[in-house]
PDB file of C-alpha atoms in Angstrom:
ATOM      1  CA  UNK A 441      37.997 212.322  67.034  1.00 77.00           C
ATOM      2  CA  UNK A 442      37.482 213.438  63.531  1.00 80.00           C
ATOM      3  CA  UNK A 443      40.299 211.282  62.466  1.00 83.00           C
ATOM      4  CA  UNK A 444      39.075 208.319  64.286  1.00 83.00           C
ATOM      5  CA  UNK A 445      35.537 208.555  62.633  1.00 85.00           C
ATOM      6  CA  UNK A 446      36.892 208.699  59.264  1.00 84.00           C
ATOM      7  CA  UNK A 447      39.093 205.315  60.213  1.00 87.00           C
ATOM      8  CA  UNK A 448      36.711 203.741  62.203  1.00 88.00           C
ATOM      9  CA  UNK A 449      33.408 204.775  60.459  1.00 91.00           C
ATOM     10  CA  UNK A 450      31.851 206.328  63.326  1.00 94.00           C
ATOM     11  CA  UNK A 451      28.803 208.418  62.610  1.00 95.00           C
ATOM     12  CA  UNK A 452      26.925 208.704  65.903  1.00 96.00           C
ATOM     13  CA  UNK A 453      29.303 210.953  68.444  1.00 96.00           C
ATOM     14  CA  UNK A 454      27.780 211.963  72.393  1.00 97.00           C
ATOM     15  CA  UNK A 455      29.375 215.530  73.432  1.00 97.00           C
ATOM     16  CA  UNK A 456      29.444 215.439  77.227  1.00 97.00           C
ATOM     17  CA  UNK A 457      29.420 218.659  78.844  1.00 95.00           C
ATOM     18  CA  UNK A 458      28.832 220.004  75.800  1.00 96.00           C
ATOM     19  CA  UNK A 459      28.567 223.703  77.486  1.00 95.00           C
ATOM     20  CA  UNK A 460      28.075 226.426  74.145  1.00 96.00           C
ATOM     21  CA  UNK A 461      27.925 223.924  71.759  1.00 97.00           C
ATOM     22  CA  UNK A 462      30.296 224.810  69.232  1.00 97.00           C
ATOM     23  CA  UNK A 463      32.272 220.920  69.112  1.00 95.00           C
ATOM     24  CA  UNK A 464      28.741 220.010  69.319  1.00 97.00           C
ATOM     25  CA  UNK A 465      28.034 222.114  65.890  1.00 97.00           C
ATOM     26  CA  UNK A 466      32.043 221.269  64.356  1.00 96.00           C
ATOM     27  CA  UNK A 467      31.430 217.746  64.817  1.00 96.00           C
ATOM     28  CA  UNK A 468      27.536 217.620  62.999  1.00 97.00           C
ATOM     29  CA  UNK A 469      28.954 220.090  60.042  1.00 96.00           C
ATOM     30  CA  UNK A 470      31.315 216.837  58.865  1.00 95.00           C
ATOM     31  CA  UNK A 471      29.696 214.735  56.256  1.00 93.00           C
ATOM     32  CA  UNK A 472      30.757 211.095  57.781  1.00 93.00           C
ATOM     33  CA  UNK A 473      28.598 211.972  60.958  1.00 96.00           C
ATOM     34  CA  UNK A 474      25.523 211.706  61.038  1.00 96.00           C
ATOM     35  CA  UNK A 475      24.336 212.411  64.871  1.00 97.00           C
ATOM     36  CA  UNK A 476      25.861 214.090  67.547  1.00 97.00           C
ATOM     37  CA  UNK A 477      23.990 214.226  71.189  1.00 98.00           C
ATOM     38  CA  UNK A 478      25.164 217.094  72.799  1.00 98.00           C
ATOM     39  CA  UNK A 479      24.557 217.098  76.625  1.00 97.00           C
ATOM     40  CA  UNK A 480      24.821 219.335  79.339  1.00 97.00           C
ATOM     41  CA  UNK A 481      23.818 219.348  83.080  1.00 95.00           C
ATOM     42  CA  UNK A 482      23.093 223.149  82.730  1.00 96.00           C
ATOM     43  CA  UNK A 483      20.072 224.586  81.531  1.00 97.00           C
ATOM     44  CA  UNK A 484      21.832 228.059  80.936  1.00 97.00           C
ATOM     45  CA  UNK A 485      24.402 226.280  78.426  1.00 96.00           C
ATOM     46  CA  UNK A 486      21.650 224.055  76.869  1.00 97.00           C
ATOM     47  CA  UNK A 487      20.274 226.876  75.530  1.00 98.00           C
ATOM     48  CA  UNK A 488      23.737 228.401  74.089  1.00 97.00           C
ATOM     49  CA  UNK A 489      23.755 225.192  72.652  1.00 98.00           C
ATOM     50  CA  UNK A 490      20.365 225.379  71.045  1.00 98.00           C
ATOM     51  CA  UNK A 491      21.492 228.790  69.988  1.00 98.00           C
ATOM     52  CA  UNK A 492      24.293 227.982  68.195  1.00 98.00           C
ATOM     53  CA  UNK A 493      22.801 224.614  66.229  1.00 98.00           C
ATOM     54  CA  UNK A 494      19.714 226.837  65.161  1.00 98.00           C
ATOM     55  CA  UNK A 495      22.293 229.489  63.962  1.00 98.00           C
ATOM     56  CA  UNK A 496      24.427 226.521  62.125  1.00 97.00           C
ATOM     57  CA  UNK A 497      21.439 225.380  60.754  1.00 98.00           C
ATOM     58  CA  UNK A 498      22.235 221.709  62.404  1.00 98.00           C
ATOM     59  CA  UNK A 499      18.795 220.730  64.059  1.00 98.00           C
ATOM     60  CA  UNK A 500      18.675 217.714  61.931  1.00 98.00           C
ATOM     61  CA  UNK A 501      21.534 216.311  62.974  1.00 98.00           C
ATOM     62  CA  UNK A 502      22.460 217.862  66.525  1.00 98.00           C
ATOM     63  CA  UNK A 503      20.124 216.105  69.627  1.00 98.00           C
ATOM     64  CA  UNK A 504      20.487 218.554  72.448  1.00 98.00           C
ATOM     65  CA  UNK A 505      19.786 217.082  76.326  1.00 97.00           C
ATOM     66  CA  UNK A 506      19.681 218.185  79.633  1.00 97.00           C
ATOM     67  CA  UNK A 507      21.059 216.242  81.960  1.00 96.00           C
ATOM     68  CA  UNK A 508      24.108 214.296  84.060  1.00 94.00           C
ATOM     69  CA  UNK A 509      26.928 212.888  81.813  1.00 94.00           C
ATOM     70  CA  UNK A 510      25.809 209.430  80.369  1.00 96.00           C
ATOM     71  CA  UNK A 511      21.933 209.334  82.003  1.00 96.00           C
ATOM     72  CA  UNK A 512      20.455 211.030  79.041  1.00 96.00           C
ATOM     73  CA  UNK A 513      21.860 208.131  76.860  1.00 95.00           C
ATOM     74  CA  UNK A 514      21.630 205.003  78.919  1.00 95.00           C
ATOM     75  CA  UNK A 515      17.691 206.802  80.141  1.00 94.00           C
ATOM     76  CA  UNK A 516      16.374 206.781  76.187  1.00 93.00           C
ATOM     77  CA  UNK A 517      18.431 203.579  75.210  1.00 92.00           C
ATOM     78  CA  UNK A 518      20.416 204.951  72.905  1.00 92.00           C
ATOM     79  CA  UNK A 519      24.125 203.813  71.148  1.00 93.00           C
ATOM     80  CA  UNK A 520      27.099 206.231  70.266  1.00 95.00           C
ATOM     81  CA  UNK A 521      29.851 205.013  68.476  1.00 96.00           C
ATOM     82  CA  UNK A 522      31.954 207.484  70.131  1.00 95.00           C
ATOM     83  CA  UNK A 523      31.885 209.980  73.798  1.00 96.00           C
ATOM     84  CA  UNK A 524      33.876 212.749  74.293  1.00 95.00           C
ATOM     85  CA  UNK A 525      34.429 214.166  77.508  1.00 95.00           C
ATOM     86  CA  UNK A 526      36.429 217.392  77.787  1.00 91.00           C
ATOM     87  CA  UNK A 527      36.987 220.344  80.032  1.00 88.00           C
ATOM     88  CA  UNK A 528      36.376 218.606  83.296  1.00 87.00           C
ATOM     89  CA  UNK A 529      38.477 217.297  86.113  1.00 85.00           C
ATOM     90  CA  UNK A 530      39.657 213.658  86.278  1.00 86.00           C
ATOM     91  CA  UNK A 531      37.249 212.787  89.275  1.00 86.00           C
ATOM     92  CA  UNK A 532      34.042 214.083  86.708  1.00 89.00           C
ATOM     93  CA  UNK A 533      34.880 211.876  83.770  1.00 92.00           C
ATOM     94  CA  UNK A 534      35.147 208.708  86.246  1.00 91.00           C
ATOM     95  CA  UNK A 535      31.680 209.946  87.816  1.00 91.00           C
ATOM     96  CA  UNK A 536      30.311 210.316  84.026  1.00 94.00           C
ATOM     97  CA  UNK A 537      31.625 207.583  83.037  1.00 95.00           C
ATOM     98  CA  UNK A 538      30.104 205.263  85.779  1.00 94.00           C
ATOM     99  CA  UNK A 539      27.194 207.762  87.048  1.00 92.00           C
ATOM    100  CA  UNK A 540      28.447 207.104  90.909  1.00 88.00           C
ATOM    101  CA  UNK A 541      29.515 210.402  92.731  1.00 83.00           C
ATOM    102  CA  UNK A 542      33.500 209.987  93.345  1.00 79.00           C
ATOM    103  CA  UNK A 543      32.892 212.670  96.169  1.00 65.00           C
ATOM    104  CA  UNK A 544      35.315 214.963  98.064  1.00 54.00           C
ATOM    105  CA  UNK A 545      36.643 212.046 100.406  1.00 47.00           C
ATOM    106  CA  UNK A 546      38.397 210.326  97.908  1.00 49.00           C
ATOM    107  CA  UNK A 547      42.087 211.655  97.910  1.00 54.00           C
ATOM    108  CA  UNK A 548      43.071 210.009  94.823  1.00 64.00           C
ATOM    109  CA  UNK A 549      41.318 207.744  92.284  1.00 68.00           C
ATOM    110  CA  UNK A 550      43.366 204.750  93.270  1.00 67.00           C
ATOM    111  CA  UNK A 551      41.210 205.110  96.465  1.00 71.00           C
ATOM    112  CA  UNK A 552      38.211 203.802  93.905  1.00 79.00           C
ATOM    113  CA  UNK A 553      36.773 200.379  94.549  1.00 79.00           C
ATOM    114  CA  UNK A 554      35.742 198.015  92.155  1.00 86.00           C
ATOM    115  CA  UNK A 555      31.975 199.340  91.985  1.00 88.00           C
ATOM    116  CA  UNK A 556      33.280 202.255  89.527  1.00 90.00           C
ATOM    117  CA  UNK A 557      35.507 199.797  87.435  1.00 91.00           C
ATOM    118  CA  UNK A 558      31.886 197.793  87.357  1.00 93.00           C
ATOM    119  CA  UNK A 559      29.874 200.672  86.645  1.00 93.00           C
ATOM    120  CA  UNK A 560      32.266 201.944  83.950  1.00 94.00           C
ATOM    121  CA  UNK A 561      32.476 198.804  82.087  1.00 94.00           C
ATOM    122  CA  UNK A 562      28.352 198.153  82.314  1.00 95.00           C
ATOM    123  CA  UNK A 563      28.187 201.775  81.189  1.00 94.00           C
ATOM    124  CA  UNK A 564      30.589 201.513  78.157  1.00 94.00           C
ATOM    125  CA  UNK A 565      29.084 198.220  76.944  1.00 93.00           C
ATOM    126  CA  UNK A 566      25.382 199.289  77.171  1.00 93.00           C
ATOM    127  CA  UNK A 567      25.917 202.504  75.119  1.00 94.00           C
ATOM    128  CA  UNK A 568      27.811 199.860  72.915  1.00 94.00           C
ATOM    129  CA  UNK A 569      30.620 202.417  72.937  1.00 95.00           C
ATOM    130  CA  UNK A 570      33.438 202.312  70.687  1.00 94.00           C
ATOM    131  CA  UNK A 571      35.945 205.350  71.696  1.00 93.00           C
ATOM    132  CA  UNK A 572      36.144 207.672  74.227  1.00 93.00           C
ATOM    133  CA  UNK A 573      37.924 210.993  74.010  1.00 92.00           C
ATOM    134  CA  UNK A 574      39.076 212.426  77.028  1.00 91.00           C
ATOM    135  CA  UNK A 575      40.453 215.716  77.320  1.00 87.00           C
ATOM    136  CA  UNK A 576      40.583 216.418  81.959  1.00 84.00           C
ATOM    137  CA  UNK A 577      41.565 219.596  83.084  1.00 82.00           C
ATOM    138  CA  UNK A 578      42.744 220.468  84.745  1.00 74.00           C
ATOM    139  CA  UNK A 579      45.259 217.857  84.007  1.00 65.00           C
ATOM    140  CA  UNK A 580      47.334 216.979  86.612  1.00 72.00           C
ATOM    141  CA  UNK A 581      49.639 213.912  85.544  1.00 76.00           C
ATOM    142  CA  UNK A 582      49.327 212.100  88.445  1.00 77.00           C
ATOM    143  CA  UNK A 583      45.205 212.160  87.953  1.00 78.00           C
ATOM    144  CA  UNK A 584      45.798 210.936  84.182  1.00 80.00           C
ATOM    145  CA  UNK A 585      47.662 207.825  84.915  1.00 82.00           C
ATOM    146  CA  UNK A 586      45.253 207.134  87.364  1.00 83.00           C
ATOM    147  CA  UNK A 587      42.098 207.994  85.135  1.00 87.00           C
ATOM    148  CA  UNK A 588      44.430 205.603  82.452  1.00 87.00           C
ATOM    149  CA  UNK A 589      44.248 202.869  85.493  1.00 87.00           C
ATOM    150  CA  UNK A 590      41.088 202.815  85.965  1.00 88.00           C
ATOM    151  CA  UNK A 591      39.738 202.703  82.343  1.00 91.00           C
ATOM    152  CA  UNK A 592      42.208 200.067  81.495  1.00 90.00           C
ATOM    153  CA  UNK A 593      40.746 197.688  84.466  1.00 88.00           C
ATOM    154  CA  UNK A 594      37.696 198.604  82.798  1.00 92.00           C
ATOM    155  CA  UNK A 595      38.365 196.749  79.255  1.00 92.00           C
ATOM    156  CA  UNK A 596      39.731 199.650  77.444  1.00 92.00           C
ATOM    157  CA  UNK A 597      42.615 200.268  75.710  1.00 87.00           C
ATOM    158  CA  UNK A 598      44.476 203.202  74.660  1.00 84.00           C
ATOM    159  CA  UNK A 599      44.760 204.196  70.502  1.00 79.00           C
ATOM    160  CA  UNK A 600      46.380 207.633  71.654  1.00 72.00           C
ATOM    161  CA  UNK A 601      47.019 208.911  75.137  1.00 69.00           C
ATOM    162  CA  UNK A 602      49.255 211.724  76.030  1.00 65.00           C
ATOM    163  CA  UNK A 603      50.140 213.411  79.409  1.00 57.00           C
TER     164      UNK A 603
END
């Protein structure tokens, strides 16, 4: 991501599921950023994560929210130039990334209608969102190619993907 921001000149990065913190606290300690939003839908890890900016001495440039993947963002209107999603299952970042519930039915995200493709995109675009890392786990092939599916009939394209 790092890499991509120095290219790129992204400065404003949203950490979803940002748990403790600490890529939160990485991310903010680099010069060419200049915000990260680090979110969480646990109050327990919100306050790790308040923990750890205070300690790093990052409350200037580290916004901390509770709440459910993008909501926070889209709620208060904000941009990012970049998201990154990692830790969670396939089936989270598609219900973070289009704030619908995939649910327990589903067997596979083929199964996914064109509402989540629709919710992803209108997501994306109002965040006016430039890159999205995405690190799933546990990562299960078969759920990255379909993940890769789904954001690619979404309008995005790949600059690095690996399985």
């Amino acid at each position: 991501v790092l890499d991509l921001a120095e290219k790129h000149g992204y400065t404003t990065i949203a950490d979803i599921g940002a748990d403790h913190g600490m890529l939160s606290c990485y991310l903010a300690s680099k010069k060419q950023i200049r915000e990260v939003m680090a979110i969480d839908n646990s109050a327990l890890t919100i306050q790790l994560c308040t923990e750890n900016v205070v300690k790093g001495g990052l409350t200037d440039k580290v916004a901390i929210k509770l709440g459910d993947g993008l909501t926070p963002l889209l709620n208060d209107r904000k941009t990012a130039d970049a998201v990154i999603i990692a830790g969670v299952g396939s089936s989270s970042v598609v219900s973070i990334l289009s704030g619908r519930s995939v649910g327990c039915s589903k067997s596979s995200l083929s199964d996914l209608g064109d509402e989540f493709v629709d919710s992803i995109r209108k997501n994306t675009n109002s965040l006016q969102l430039k890159c999205i890392a995405i690190q799933p786990w546990p990562s299960w092939i078969v759920h990255q190619l379909q993940l890769s599916s789904l954001l690619l009939h979404s309008g995005w394209s790949f600059a690095h993907q690996s399985v």
